[in-house]
Structure formats: C-alpha cells, structure tokens
Short mmCIF file of C-alpha atoms and ligand atoms in Angstrom, two decimals:
data_model
loop_
_atom_site.label_atom_id
_atom_site.label_comp_id
_atom_site.label_asym_id
_atom_site.label_seq_id
_atom_site.Cartn_x
_atom_site.Cartn_y
_atom_site.Cartn_z
CA MET A 1 -61.50 141.00 99.84
CA ASP A 2 -58.27 139.30 98.87
CA GLU A 3 -58.72 135.53 98.45
CA ALA A 4 -55.86 134.75 100.78
CA GLN A 5 -57.08 136.84 103.68
CA GLY A 6 -58.35 135.05 106.74
CA HIS A 7 -56.73 131.68 106.00
CA VAL A 8 -54.03 130.11 108.09
CA ARG A 9 -50.65 129.29 106.55
CA ASP A 10 -51.21 125.57 106.10
CA ASP A 11 -54.27 126.22 104.00
CA PRO A 12 -54.14 123.64 101.15
CA VAL A 13 -55.23 126.36 98.75
CA ASP A 14 -51.88 128.09 99.40
CA GLU A 15 -50.20 124.95 98.06
CA LEU A 16 -52.36 125.20 94.96
CA ARG A 17 -51.35 128.82 94.41
CA GLU A 18 -47.68 127.81 94.51
CA TRP A 19 -48.41 124.89 92.21
CA LEU A 20 -50.18 127.15 89.71
CA LYS A 21 -47.17 129.47 89.58
CA ASP A 22 -44.99 126.51 88.57
CA ASN A 23 -47.44 124.70 86.31
CA TRP A 24 -49.95 126.97 84.57
CA ASP A 25 -48.86 127.80 81.05
CA PRO A 26 -51.42 129.23 78.63
CA GLU A 27 -49.40 127.80 75.71
CA LEU A 28 -50.17 124.24 76.78
CA THR A 29 -52.92 122.43 74.97
CA VAL A 30 -56.13 121.97 76.93
CA GLY A 31 -55.36 118.24 77.09
CA ALA A 32 -51.81 118.76 78.41
CA TRP A 33 -52.98 121.30 81.01
CA TRP A 34 -55.78 119.05 82.25
CA GLU A 35 -53.27 116.19 82.43
CA ARG A 36 -51.18 118.26 84.86
CA LEU A 37 -54.14 119.58 86.84
CA GLY A 38 -55.83 116.18 87.17
CA ALA A 39 -52.71 114.15 87.93
CA ALA A 40 -51.89 116.61 90.74
CA GLY A 41 -55.32 116.08 92.31
CA TRP A 42 -56.67 119.61 91.70
CA SER A 43 -59.38 118.75 89.14
CA SER A 44 -61.62 117.00 91.64
CA PRO A 45 -60.10 117.68 95.03
CA MET A 46 -63.00 116.09 96.91
CA LEU A 47 -61.97 112.62 95.68
CA PRO A 48 -59.78 110.55 98.01
CA VAL A 49 -56.03 111.07 97.80
CA ASP A 50 -55.43 107.59 96.30
CA CYS A 51 -58.18 108.20 93.71
CA TYR A 52 -56.73 111.28 91.99
CA GLY A 53 -58.11 113.76 94.53
CA ARG A 54 -57.06 115.51 97.72
CA ALA A 55 -59.83 114.46 100.14
CA MET A 56 -61.01 118.06 100.51
CA SER A 57 -64.37 119.29 101.80
CA ARG A 58 -66.87 120.80 99.37
CA SER A 59 -66.16 124.30 100.63
CA ASP A 60 -62.41 123.88 100.17
CA ALA A 61 -63.03 122.41 96.71
CA LEU A 62 -65.02 125.53 95.81
CA ARG A 63 -62.11 127.66 97.03
CA VAL A 64 -59.79 125.61 94.80
CA GLN A 65 -61.96 126.47 91.79
CA ALA A 66 -61.96 130.14 92.77
CA ALA A 67 -58.17 130.15 93.19
CA ILE A 68 -57.64 128.58 89.75
CA ALA A 69 -59.88 131.23 88.19
CA ALA A 70 -58.20 134.03 90.17
CA HIS A 71 -54.83 132.88 88.85
CA GLY A 72 -56.18 133.21 85.31
CA ALA A 73 -55.78 129.50 84.60
CA LEU A 74 -58.22 127.22 82.83
CA GLY A 75 -60.48 125.34 85.26
CA PRO A 76 -60.94 121.56 85.48
CA PRO A 77 -62.70 119.46 82.82
CA GLN A 78 -66.33 119.98 83.85
CA GLY A 79 -68.97 117.49 82.80
CA LEU A 80 -70.85 114.43 83.94
CA GLY A 81 -67.66 112.39 84.17
CA LEU A 82 -66.21 114.61 86.86
CA ALA A 83 -69.54 115.35 88.52
CA LEU A 84 -71.12 111.88 88.59
CA ALA A 85 -69.09 109.02 87.10
CA ALA A 86 -65.85 109.60 89.04
CA PRO A 87 -67.39 109.67 92.54
CA THR A 88 -69.65 106.71 91.69
CA ILE A 89 -66.72 104.61 90.44
CA VAL A 90 -64.65 105.59 93.45
CA ALA A 91 -67.50 104.48 95.73
CA HIS A 92 -68.32 101.16 94.02
CA GLY A 93 -65.55 100.28 91.55
CA THR A 94 -62.41 98.21 91.90
CA ARG A 95 -58.90 99.65 92.08
CA ALA A 96 -58.38 98.73 88.41
CA GLN A 97 -61.60 100.53 87.44
CA VAL A 98 -60.54 103.67 89.32
CA ASP A 99 -57.26 103.64 87.40
CA ASP A 100 -58.94 102.83 84.08
CA TYR A 101 -61.69 105.44 84.25
CA VAL A 102 -61.22 108.05 86.97
CA ARG A 103 -57.76 109.07 85.82
CA ASP A 104 -59.07 109.84 82.32
CA ILE A 105 -61.96 111.80 83.83
CA VAL A 106 -59.91 114.08 86.08
CA THR A 107 -57.46 114.74 83.24
CA GLY A 108 -60.32 115.46 80.83
CA GLN A 109 -59.18 112.86 78.30
CA LYS A 110 -62.62 111.22 78.12
CA GLY A 111 -66.10 112.73 78.05
CA TRP A 112 -69.05 111.02 79.70
CA CYS A 113 -72.83 110.90 79.51
CA GLN A 114 -75.49 109.41 81.77
CA LEU A 115 -77.55 106.64 80.13
CA PHE A 116 -80.27 106.31 82.75
CA SER A 117 -83.64 107.69 81.51
CA GLU A 118 -85.73 105.91 78.89
CA PRO A 119 -88.97 106.81 77.11
CA GLY A 120 -90.88 104.65 79.62
CA ALA A 121 -88.61 105.15 82.63
CA GLY A 122 -87.83 108.63 83.93
CA SER A 123 -89.32 109.28 87.35
CA ASP A 124 -89.81 105.55 87.65
CA LEU A 125 -86.21 104.88 86.71
CA ALA A 126 -86.26 101.38 88.18
CA GLY A 127 -88.82 100.51 85.49
CA LEU A 128 -86.14 100.71 82.77
CA SER A 129 -86.20 98.03 80.12
CA THR A 130 -82.89 98.32 78.22
CA ARG A 131 -81.56 94.76 78.40
CA ALA A 132 -78.03 93.50 78.97
CA THR A 133 -77.57 89.77 78.42
CA ARG A 134 -74.36 88.04 79.39
CA ASP A 135 -72.27 86.35 76.70
CA GLY A 136 -69.00 85.22 78.28
CA ASP A 137 -66.88 88.25 79.15
CA VAL A 138 -69.25 90.75 77.57
CA TRP A 139 -72.86 91.84 77.97
CA ILE A 140 -74.98 92.40 74.87
CA VAL A 141 -77.04 95.57 75.20
CA ASN A 142 -80.33 96.32 73.40
CA GLY A 143 -82.78 99.15 74.04
CA GLN A 144 -83.11 102.94 74.06
CA LYS A 145 -82.24 105.88 76.28
CA VAL A 146 -83.47 109.47 76.01
CA TRP A 147 -82.62 112.91 77.44
CA THR A 148 -78.94 111.95 77.33
CA SER A 149 -77.11 115.22 78.06
CA GLY A 150 -73.93 115.47 76.00
CA GLY A 151 -74.52 112.04 74.45
CA GLN A 152 -73.17 113.25 71.12
CA LEU A 153 -69.86 114.28 72.76
CA ALA A 154 -69.32 111.31 75.04
CA ASP A 155 -66.61 108.65 74.94
CA TYR A 156 -68.22 106.66 77.73
CA GLY A 157 -71.71 106.32 79.14
CA MET A 158 -72.93 105.40 82.63
CA LEU A 159 -75.35 102.70 81.56
CA LEU A 160 -78.15 101.23 83.65
CA ALA A 161 -79.46 98.04 82.07
CA ARG A 162 -81.78 95.26 83.15
CA THR A 163 -79.82 92.08 83.69
CA ASN A 164 -82.48 90.01 85.46
CA PRO A 165 -86.12 90.48 84.39
CA SER A 166 -87.22 87.72 86.77
CA ALA A 167 -86.16 89.74 89.82
CA PRO A 168 -88.25 92.59 91.31
CA LYS A 169 -87.58 95.77 89.36
CA HIS A 170 -85.06 97.33 91.75
CA ARG A 171 -83.05 94.14 92.05
CA GLY A 172 -82.36 93.15 88.45
CA ILE A 173 -80.45 96.21 87.24
CA THR A 174 -76.68 96.55 86.67
CA TRP A 175 -74.49 99.68 86.27
CA PHE A 176 -71.97 99.47 83.39
CA VAL A 177 -69.45 101.72 81.69
CA LEU A 178 -70.41 101.66 78.03
CA ASP A 179 -67.96 102.56 75.26
CA MET A 180 -69.92 105.00 73.08
CA HIS A 181 -67.61 104.51 70.08
CA GLN A 182 -68.83 101.19 68.78
CA ARG A 183 -71.19 99.80 66.20
CA GLY A 184 -74.49 99.22 67.87
CA VAL A 185 -74.59 102.63 69.60
CA GLU A 186 -76.50 105.29 67.66
CA VAL A 187 -76.74 108.83 69.06
CA ARG A 188 -79.44 111.17 67.71
CA PRO A 189 -79.30 114.77 69.04
CA LEU A 190 -82.58 116.44 70.07
CA ARG A 191 -83.13 120.19 69.62
CA GLU A 192 -84.79 122.05 72.50
CA MET A 193 -86.87 125.22 72.65
CA THR A 194 -83.77 127.16 73.75
CA GLY A 195 -82.30 126.46 70.31
CA SER A 196 -79.52 124.24 71.67
CA ALA A 197 -79.21 120.50 71.22
CA LEU A 198 -77.78 119.49 74.58
CA PHE A 199 -79.50 116.11 74.73
CA SER A 200 -79.72 113.04 72.58
CA GLU A 201 -81.64 109.85 72.13
CA VAL A 202 -79.31 106.85 72.23
CA PHE A 203 -80.19 103.52 70.62
CA PHE A 204 -78.42 100.21 71.35
CA THR A 205 -78.50 97.34 68.90
CA ASP A 206 -76.35 94.45 70.10
CA ALA A 207 -73.91 96.93 71.64
CA GLU A 208 -71.32 95.43 73.97
CA ALA A 209 -70.35 96.25 77.56
CA ARG A 210 -67.38 94.36 78.96
CA ASP A 211 -67.95 92.53 82.22
CA ALA A 212 -64.74 94.19 83.41
CA ALA A 213 -66.59 97.50 82.93
CA ARG A 214 -69.38 96.49 85.31
CA ILE A 215 -69.40 98.78 88.36
CA GLY A 216 -70.63 96.89 91.41
CA ASP A 217 -72.22 93.46 91.46
CA VAL A 218 -74.49 91.98 88.83
CA ASP A 219 -78.13 92.97 89.59
CA ASP A 220 -76.98 95.44 92.27
CA GLY A 221 -76.97 98.49 89.98
CA TRP A 222 -79.84 100.21 91.77
CA ARG A 223 -77.62 100.70 94.80
CA VAL A 224 -74.84 102.06 92.59
CA ALA A 225 -77.31 104.29 90.72
CA ASN A 226 -78.54 105.72 94.00
CA THR A 227 -75.02 106.92 94.70
CA THR A 228 -74.98 108.63 91.29
CA LEU A 229 -78.41 110.20 91.85
CA HIS A 230 -77.60 111.34 95.38
CA ILE A 231 -74.45 113.10 94.15
CA GLU A 232 -76.46 114.67 91.31
CA ARG A 233 -79.12 116.06 93.67
CA SER A 234 -76.62 117.28 96.24
CA GLY A 235 -74.75 119.15 93.51
CA MET A 236 -77.91 120.82 92.26
CA GLY A 237 -78.96 121.95 95.71
CA ALA A 238 -75.55 123.45 96.26
CA GLY A 239 -76.01 125.89 93.42
CA GLY A 240 -76.66 123.75 90.40
CA ASP A 241 -78.65 126.33 88.55
CA ALA A 242 -75.50 127.39 86.76
CA PRO A 243 -75.57 126.83 82.97
CA VAL A 244 -77.55 123.82 81.85
CA ARG A 245 -75.45 120.70 81.71
CA GLY A 246 -73.36 120.42 78.60
CA ALA A 247 -73.15 124.18 77.98
CA LEU A 248 -69.47 124.42 78.94
CA LEU A 249 -66.51 126.26 77.47
CA ALA A 250 -63.61 123.78 77.13
CA ARG A 251 -65.14 120.35 76.82
CA PRO A 252 -63.51 117.11 77.93
CA GLY A 253 -63.17 114.03 75.77
CA THR A 254 -62.01 113.06 72.32
CA VAL A 255 -65.16 114.05 70.43
CA ALA A 256 -65.54 117.74 71.27
CA GLY A 257 -62.16 118.54 69.72
CA ASP A 258 -61.01 120.96 72.45
CA LEU A 259 -58.12 118.87 73.85
CA ASP A 260 -55.68 119.95 71.11
CA LYS A 261 -56.53 123.66 71.36
CA ARG A 262 -54.48 126.24 73.25
CA ALA A 263 -55.52 126.35 76.90
CA GLY A 264 -54.96 130.12 77.20
CA ASP A 265 -57.58 130.80 74.52
CA PHE A 266 -60.27 129.29 76.67
CA VAL A 267 -59.32 131.49 79.61
CA VAL A 268 -59.75 134.57 77.43
CA ARG A 269 -63.09 133.28 76.30
CA ALA A 270 -64.09 132.45 79.86
CA ALA A 271 -63.10 135.90 81.11
CA THR A 272 -64.93 137.62 78.24
CA SER A 273 -67.92 135.47 78.76
CA SER A 274 -68.04 136.09 82.51
CA ARG A 275 -67.92 139.84 81.91
CA THR A 276 -70.42 140.10 79.13
CA ALA A 277 -72.47 136.96 79.11
CA ARG A 278 -72.64 135.41 82.53
CA SER A 279 -75.91 133.63 83.02
CA PRO A 280 -78.27 135.58 85.26
CA ALA A 281 -78.58 132.31 87.15
CA ALA A 282 -74.87 132.13 88.00
CA PRO A 283 -74.65 131.28 91.67
CA ARG A 284 -72.33 134.04 92.89
CA SER A 285 -74.77 136.93 93.18
CA PRO A 286 -77.99 136.20 91.34
CA ALA A 287 -80.14 138.71 93.20
CA GLN A 288 -77.62 141.41 92.28
CA ILE A 289 -77.94 140.56 88.60
CA TYR A 290 -81.70 141.01 88.74
CA ILE A 291 -81.35 144.21 90.78
CA GLU A 292 -79.16 145.61 88.01
CA LEU A 293 -81.66 144.46 85.40
CA ALA A 294 -84.47 146.19 87.33
CA ARG A 295 -82.44 149.39 87.51
CA ARG A 296 -81.68 149.32 83.81
CA PHE A 297 -85.35 148.92 82.92
CA GLU A 298 -86.50 151.42 85.55
CA LYS A 299 -88.36 148.84 87.59
CA SER A 300 -86.31 149.14 90.77
CA SER A 301 -88.96 151.18 92.55
CA ASP A 302 -91.82 148.90 91.48
CA PRO A 303 -93.03 147.38 94.79
CA LEU A 304 -93.93 144.02 93.19
CA VAL A 305 -90.49 143.70 91.61
CA ARG A 306 -88.81 144.74 94.88
CA GLN A 307 -90.81 142.15 96.79
CA GLU A 308 -89.68 139.37 94.44
CA LEU A 309 -86.07 140.55 94.55
CA VAL A 310 -86.12 140.26 98.33
CA ARG A 311 -87.76 136.83 98.09
CA LEU A 312 -84.98 135.70 95.74
CA HIS A 313 -82.31 136.99 98.11
CA VAL A 314 -83.93 135.36 101.15
CA LEU A 315 -84.35 131.98 99.43
CA ARG A 316 -80.73 132.07 98.31
CA GLU A 317 -79.61 132.83 101.85
CA ILE A 318 -81.69 129.99 103.26
CA ILE A 319 -80.06 127.56 100.83
CA ARG A 320 -76.60 128.89 101.66
CA LEU A 321 -77.19 128.59 105.40
CA ASN A 322 -78.66 125.10 105.02
CA THR A 323 -75.58 124.05 103.06
CA GLU A 324 -73.37 125.43 105.85
CA ARG A 325 -75.48 123.63 108.46
CA HIS A 326 -75.22 120.36 106.55
CA LYS A 327 -71.48 120.82 106.23
CA ALA A 328 -71.10 121.34 109.97
CA VAL A 329 -73.22 118.28 110.78
CA ARG A 330 -71.20 116.15 108.35
CA ALA A 331 -67.92 117.41 109.72
CA ALA A 332 -69.12 116.12 113.10
CA GLY A 333 -69.83 112.72 111.55
CA GLY A 334 -73.61 113.09 111.18
CA ASP A 335 -76.02 113.72 108.34
CA ILE A 336 -79.38 115.41 107.78
CA ALA A 337 -81.87 113.08 106.15
CA GLY A 338 -83.51 114.44 103.01
CA ILE A 339 -81.38 117.59 102.81
CA ALA A 340 -80.26 116.92 99.22
CA ASN A 341 -83.89 116.54 98.13
CA CYS A 342 -84.96 119.68 100.02
CA SER A 343 -82.09 121.67 98.53
CA LYS A 344 -82.92 120.51 95.02
CA LEU A 345 -86.56 121.53 95.53
CA ALA A 346 -85.46 124.92 96.80
CA MET A 347 -83.21 125.45 93.76
CA ALA A 348 -86.13 124.55 91.48
CA THR A 349 -88.20 127.22 93.24
CA ILE A 350 -85.40 129.73 92.75
CA VAL A 351 -84.96 129.15 89.00
CA ARG A 352 -88.71 129.60 88.52
CA LEU A 353 -88.62 132.76 90.58
CA GLN A 354 -85.70 134.06 88.50
CA ARG A 355 -87.59 133.23 85.31
CA ASP A 356 -90.70 135.10 86.46
CA LEU A 357 -88.75 138.03 87.85
CA GLY A 358 -86.70 138.44 84.65
CA LEU A 359 -89.81 138.40 82.48
CA GLN A 360 -91.64 140.75 84.86
CA ILE A 361 -88.79 143.24 84.54
CA LEU A 362 -88.41 142.86 80.77
CA GLY A 363 -92.10 142.95 79.92
CA ALA A 364 -92.82 142.37 76.21
CA ARG A 365 -89.06 142.35 75.42
CA GLY A 366 -88.90 139.02 77.20
CA MET A 367 -90.69 137.42 74.23
CA LEU A 368 -87.63 137.95 71.99
CA HIS A 369 -85.21 135.06 71.67
CA ALA A 370 -82.53 134.16 69.12
CA TYR A 371 -81.02 130.88 68.05
CA ASP A 372 -77.55 131.89 66.81
CA ASP A 373 -74.87 134.51 67.54
CA ASP A 374 -76.04 136.93 64.83
CA GLY A 375 -79.61 136.68 66.03
CA ARG A 376 -78.51 137.15 69.63
CA ALA A 377 -76.71 140.38 68.71
CA VAL A 378 -79.89 141.69 67.03
CA VAL A 379 -82.09 140.68 69.94
CA ALA A 380 -79.67 142.19 72.45
CA ALA A 381 -79.79 145.47 70.54
CA GLN A 382 -83.61 145.41 70.31
CA ALA A 383 -84.30 144.11 73.77
CA GLY A 384 -81.90 146.33 75.66
CA GLY A 385 -78.55 144.62 76.02
CA ALA A 386 -77.01 141.21 76.53
CA ALA A 387 -78.34 140.96 80.09
CA ALA A 388 -81.89 141.18 78.79
CA ALA A 389 -81.23 138.49 76.16
CA LEU A 390 -79.70 136.31 78.84
CA ALA A 391 -82.66 136.77 81.16
CA THR A 392 -84.89 135.51 78.36
CA GLY A 393 -82.58 132.58 77.66
CA GLN A 394 -82.56 131.75 81.35
CA ALA A 395 -86.35 131.87 81.41
CA LEU A 396 -86.52 129.28 78.63
CA SER A 397 -84.00 126.95 80.26
CA ALA A 398 -85.60 127.31 83.72
CA GLN A 399 -87.77 124.29 82.96
CA ALA A 400 -84.73 122.01 83.13
CA LEU A 401 -83.71 121.98 86.78
CA PRO A 402 -87.17 121.17 88.17
CA ILE A 403 -87.11 118.03 85.98
CA PHE A 404 -83.62 116.53 85.74
CA GLY A 405 -82.18 114.51 88.58
CA GLY A 406 -85.77 113.74 89.68
CA THR A 407 -88.77 116.06 89.30
CA ASP A 408 -90.17 118.19 92.12
CA GLN A 409 -92.95 115.66 92.71
CA ILE A 410 -90.43 112.85 93.01
CA GLN A 411 -88.32 114.84 95.49
CA ARG A 412 -91.47 115.36 97.58
CA ASN A 413 -92.30 111.64 97.39
CA ILE A 414 -88.79 110.76 98.57
CA ILE A 415 -88.90 113.26 101.42
CA GLY A 416 -92.36 112.00 102.43
CA GLU A 417 -91.56 108.31 102.31
CA ARG A 418 -87.89 108.09 103.27
CA THR A 419 -87.44 111.08 105.55
CA LEU A 420 -90.83 111.62 107.15
CA GLY A 421 -91.80 107.94 107.13
CA LEU A 422 -95.16 108.52 105.44
CA PRO A 423 -96.88 105.50 103.87
CA LYS A 424 -95.88 104.56 100.31
CA GLU A 425 -98.15 105.30 97.38
CA PRO A 426 -101.01 102.77 97.15
CA GLY A 427 -100.78 99.97 94.59
CA ASP A 428 -97.03 99.44 94.89
CA LEU A 429 -96.10 96.45 92.71
CA SER A 430 -92.35 96.69 93.09
CA HIS A 431 -92.18 93.31 94.83
CA LEU A 432 -93.30 91.54 91.61
CA PRO A 433 -90.74 90.13 89.17
CA PHE A 434 -90.10 92.84 86.56
CA SER A 435 -91.24 90.53 83.76
CA GLU A 436 -94.67 90.12 85.42
CA MET A 437 -95.31 93.82 86.02
CA PRO A 438 -97.82 95.74 83.93
CA LYS A 439 -95.93 98.16 81.65
CA ASN A 440 -94.99 101.50 83.35
CA SER A 441 -96.06 100.37 86.79
C1 FAD B 501 -82.18 119.28 81.26
C2 FAD B 501 -82.32 117.80 81.44
C3 FAD B 501 -81.21 116.99 81.36
C4 FAD B 501 -81.34 115.62 81.53
N1 FAD B 501 -80.22 114.85 81.40
C5 FAD B 501 -80.32 113.52 81.54
C6 FAD B 501 -79.18 112.68 81.34
O1 FAD B 501 -78.09 113.15 81.03
N2 FAD B 501 -79.31 111.37 81.48
C7 FAD B 501 -80.49 110.79 81.83
O2 FAD B 501 -80.54 109.56 81.98
N3 FAD B 501 -81.61 111.54 81.99
C8 FAD B 501 -81.55 112.89 81.85
N4 FAD B 501 -82.67 113.67 82.01
C9 FAD B 501 -83.96 113.02 82.24
C10 FAD B 501 -84.58 113.25 83.59
O3 FAD B 501 -83.92 112.53 84.59
C11 FAD B 501 -86.06 112.87 83.46
O4 FAD B 501 -86.65 113.78 82.57
C12 FAD B 501 -86.78 112.92 84.78
O5 FAD B 501 -86.35 111.88 85.61
C13 FAD B 501 -88.31 112.84 84.60
O6 FAD B 501 -88.65 111.73 83.82
P1 FAD B 501 -89.64 111.88 82.57
O7 FAD B 501 -89.17 113.02 81.74
O8 FAD B 501 -89.75 110.54 81.94
O9 FAD B 501 -91.05 112.29 83.19
P2 FAD B 501 -92.14 111.33 83.81
O10 FAD B 501 -91.48 110.39 84.75
O11 FAD B 501 -92.93 110.74 82.71
O12 FAD B 501 -93.02 112.34 84.66
C14 FAD B 501 -94.03 113.15 84.05
C15 FAD B 501 -94.72 113.94 85.16
O13 FAD B 501 -95.37 113.03 86.08
C16 FAD B 501 -94.91 113.28 87.41
N5 FAD B 501 -94.80 112.01 88.14
C17 FAD B 501 -94.25 110.87 87.68
N6 FAD B 501 -94.30 109.91 88.63
C18 FAD B 501 -94.89 110.49 89.73
C19 FAD B 501 -95.24 110.01 91.02
N7 FAD B 501 -94.97 108.76 91.40
N8 FAD B 501 -95.84 110.86 91.89
C20 FAD B 501 -96.11 112.15 91.52
N9 FAD B 501 -95.83 112.64 90.28
C21 FAD B 501 -95.21 111.84 89.41
C22 FAD B 501 -93.56 113.92 87.26
O14 FAD B 501 -93.20 114.70 88.38
C23 FAD B 501 -93.74 114.77 86.00
O15 FAD B 501 -94.35 116.00 86.34
C24 FAD B 501 -82.59 115.05 81.82
C25 FAD B 501 -83.73 115.87 81.88
C26 FAD B 501 -83.60 117.23 81.69
C27 FAD B 501 -84.82 118.10 81.77
#
C-alpha cells in the first residue's frame, strides 16, 4: 500500500515529504546532510520542538523514518547519542546543555557511548565504584567500565560515577558527559564470538569531567540513569532486536570517519544491504524471513518447524498489540506499569526463538560461521545462501538482547517488586553507606 494512503492532509509526514524534495541531495556529505535533517527536527522527531525535535508520537516517528527511506534519502544518525543521551539530557539537563549536546547528536556531529557497566556492577549497577572527586570546576575520574558499545568510536560518554561513597549506594552517584578525547581515557576494544568488536573496556586515570557537563544534581545520578535505562528498555521492547548496537551503516561522530563521505553512497549501501543482507531479526516481517528460510531448506511442511513459526508470529503480534495498547493509554494521559520490562522480556524470548528456529531449519549448516567478507562469501556458498549465513550470525548475536539493558532476571525482579509489589530480595543492604557495604552487595 502506498505510504500516503489513509492519512489526512495535515499529516506532519506530508510536510517531511515536501521538505525532502527540497533538501535531500545525495551529493552532500553525510555530515552536511545530517546537519540539515537534524536542524529541521527530523532526526529525532519525538524530542520537544524547542529541543531539536517535533514532539511527535513514537508511531509518527516510525513513519518519519519510513518516509525518509521511501524517498531514498539517508536516515538519521543512529546510535546511543540519539537513542539514549539526547532524551536523557532533554529530561534532566539545562537549556545550555541541550544546546551544547543535543544539537550535535541530532546532526550526527558527535558519537556517544554509555559508560554505565563495570566489572563489578552490571545487574547491580548502583554498586558501581568508578570515582569522581570534585576539584573546583572539574571532577577527577578514576576507575573502569566494561561492555561499552561503540566506545572506540565515541566523542562523548554518558558516565555514571560515584561522587559520595558515604551515602547509600543509590544516592551517591552522578551522571556526567565525559569527553572521550583526553589523556586519562583509554579505550580497549573487546572481540566477541560473532567476530565483531562492538564493545570496549574503558579505563579512567585522572580523567576530567567538567562540572558544567554534569546532568542533574550532584549525587542524584541514579534518578537520571533511570531515565536512560527506561528509554533503553522501552526501545528494545518496541522492536529492538534489530542489528546489535553499533552495527550501523553511516556512523555519527568524528572518529568513525563517515561525516566527510558522500551521503548518497550510504543509501546505495543501505538499499543493497536491505535486499541481500537484512538481518533475519529485522522487525518488519521476521516470521516471513524464517518461512522463506524453511521453504528454501524444504522444512516448511515439518510440523515442529511450522509450530515454532506460528509461535514466532503470535509472539510478535502480542508485542505489537501491547505497544498499540500502551500508546493508546499514554495518549489518554495514563501509563501501564512495568510494560517496558514486560516488552523487553518478550523480545528476549523472541530472539531466542528465532535463534532456535534458524538453527533447526539449517541443521548442521548452522555450525558454519565466518569472520570476514571473504569468509562470509564462502560460508554463504557452502551453507546455502546469504540468508543461511545471516541466520547463523543472528543465532550467535541472540545472546545480546537478553543481557543488555538489564538481564531477564533483573526485568523479572523489577516487575515483581515495583509492579506487583512483591517483597524485596532478603538481605537488602542498600540503606548502608556505600563505603561500608561488603563488595558486590
Ligand atoms: C550486547 C551488549 C551491549 C552492552 N552495551 C553496554 C553499554 O554500551 N554500556 C554499558 O554500560 N553496558 C553495556 N552492556 C552491559 C550490560 O548492561 C550488562 O551486561 C548487564 O547489565 C548485566 O551485567 P553483567 O554482565 O555484569 O552480569 P551480572 O550482573 O554479573 O549477572 C550475571 C548473572 O546473574 C544474574 N543476576 C544478577 N543479579 C541478580 C539478581 N539480583 N537476581 C537474579 N539474578 C541475578 C543475571 O541475570 C545474570 O544471569 C552491554 C551488554 C551487552 C550484552
């Protein structure tokens, strides 16, 4: 069906289509195009109008993305800046901070990473021990982060650091913007079993965060971080099983080196990639992708495969309907407690189901995996096409979503304690000053 059908004339997406006719030019550099797109409010249209957005609903924002793609233009600068930092800074930052940081995010000029998890603080994030100590107008940062997606490509980091060890663990944390390009910040990429190195370890040795780059009050970073985490979980439940974070085509920021390249080249690559190499987990029609895989490998009449295909379709539909229900409740000024956690859990179930279904269809071929383009071509030829290679790749990366943004167990704990009002886990020591707590408690 034509995109424009069924929408009334004052549909804001019509305005975008007109704008694209006047503004999209494949000869622009990526940086120049993103400058136009972001300054006009189309990069992150859910942000408020005075914060470089257009105050649109999530569903309209998705239609904006679809309209940009349908026009054949390069999409907005995806990444953790746009997804997490911008809405957090809009919610808790000052006007000056919105202008300093959010503008560069929506125009793709800066890349961001999330410096939350540490070797001893993942699920128990409030147990983090990276220290920030005030020295006049700056804070001196020492410690270590891990699992930092895109850390090696980031200009800025969303840093959670302990600023008051004498306070209970949730009350002595502060949220800072950290400049990643400084002495005292060392980024070491980590290679995963997929073959990619999407994460890093990040070490701080007397690194500096300006007090002007503090988002929210001193020691009130847990509240700010909860905004970041809530946005992260909501995004995942709304279809966040798309490519693992960091695996994007045109990358924002000064480090990746894409800003000076021709924007039109990335559209060609995106179109090619969506035809030949779309992840089997892409949210548009995942069951269909597995149905086609089953047909190709003559498994479409296997009753066990059929049963799982239907299960995948039904789970997807439940998530879609829940998202619609949540949208309707929010439009009426309400909310549904725990829905972001439930949706994230459901997506984790779906990526596991897709992993198992893909491997069930592929059989022994599913054991083949390659770590570079040449190898991928060989594996695709041996294993029966790019779709088969992608199903295997998806199976390997399926471990990610059930962990990041809070593991399945943590989602269940949150739903139990905060939504259902069940008693907290026994032995809770979170009232103690952080400095008096046993390590990892
Ligand atoms: C793909 C990916 C990308 C990521 N990107 C980032 C990033 O950019 N920035 C960032 O800061 N972090 C990132 N992370 C880290 C992620 O947030 C943590 O891995 C996650 O919070 C879990 O922490 P952990 O790995 O330390 O596991 P742990 O907290 O050590 O948990 C180990 C196991 O114990 C279980 N467990 C722990 N506590 C409880 C409990 N109270 N009750 C029941 N079970 C429990 C967990 O569910 C898990 O199964 C990423 C992780 C992944 C997989």
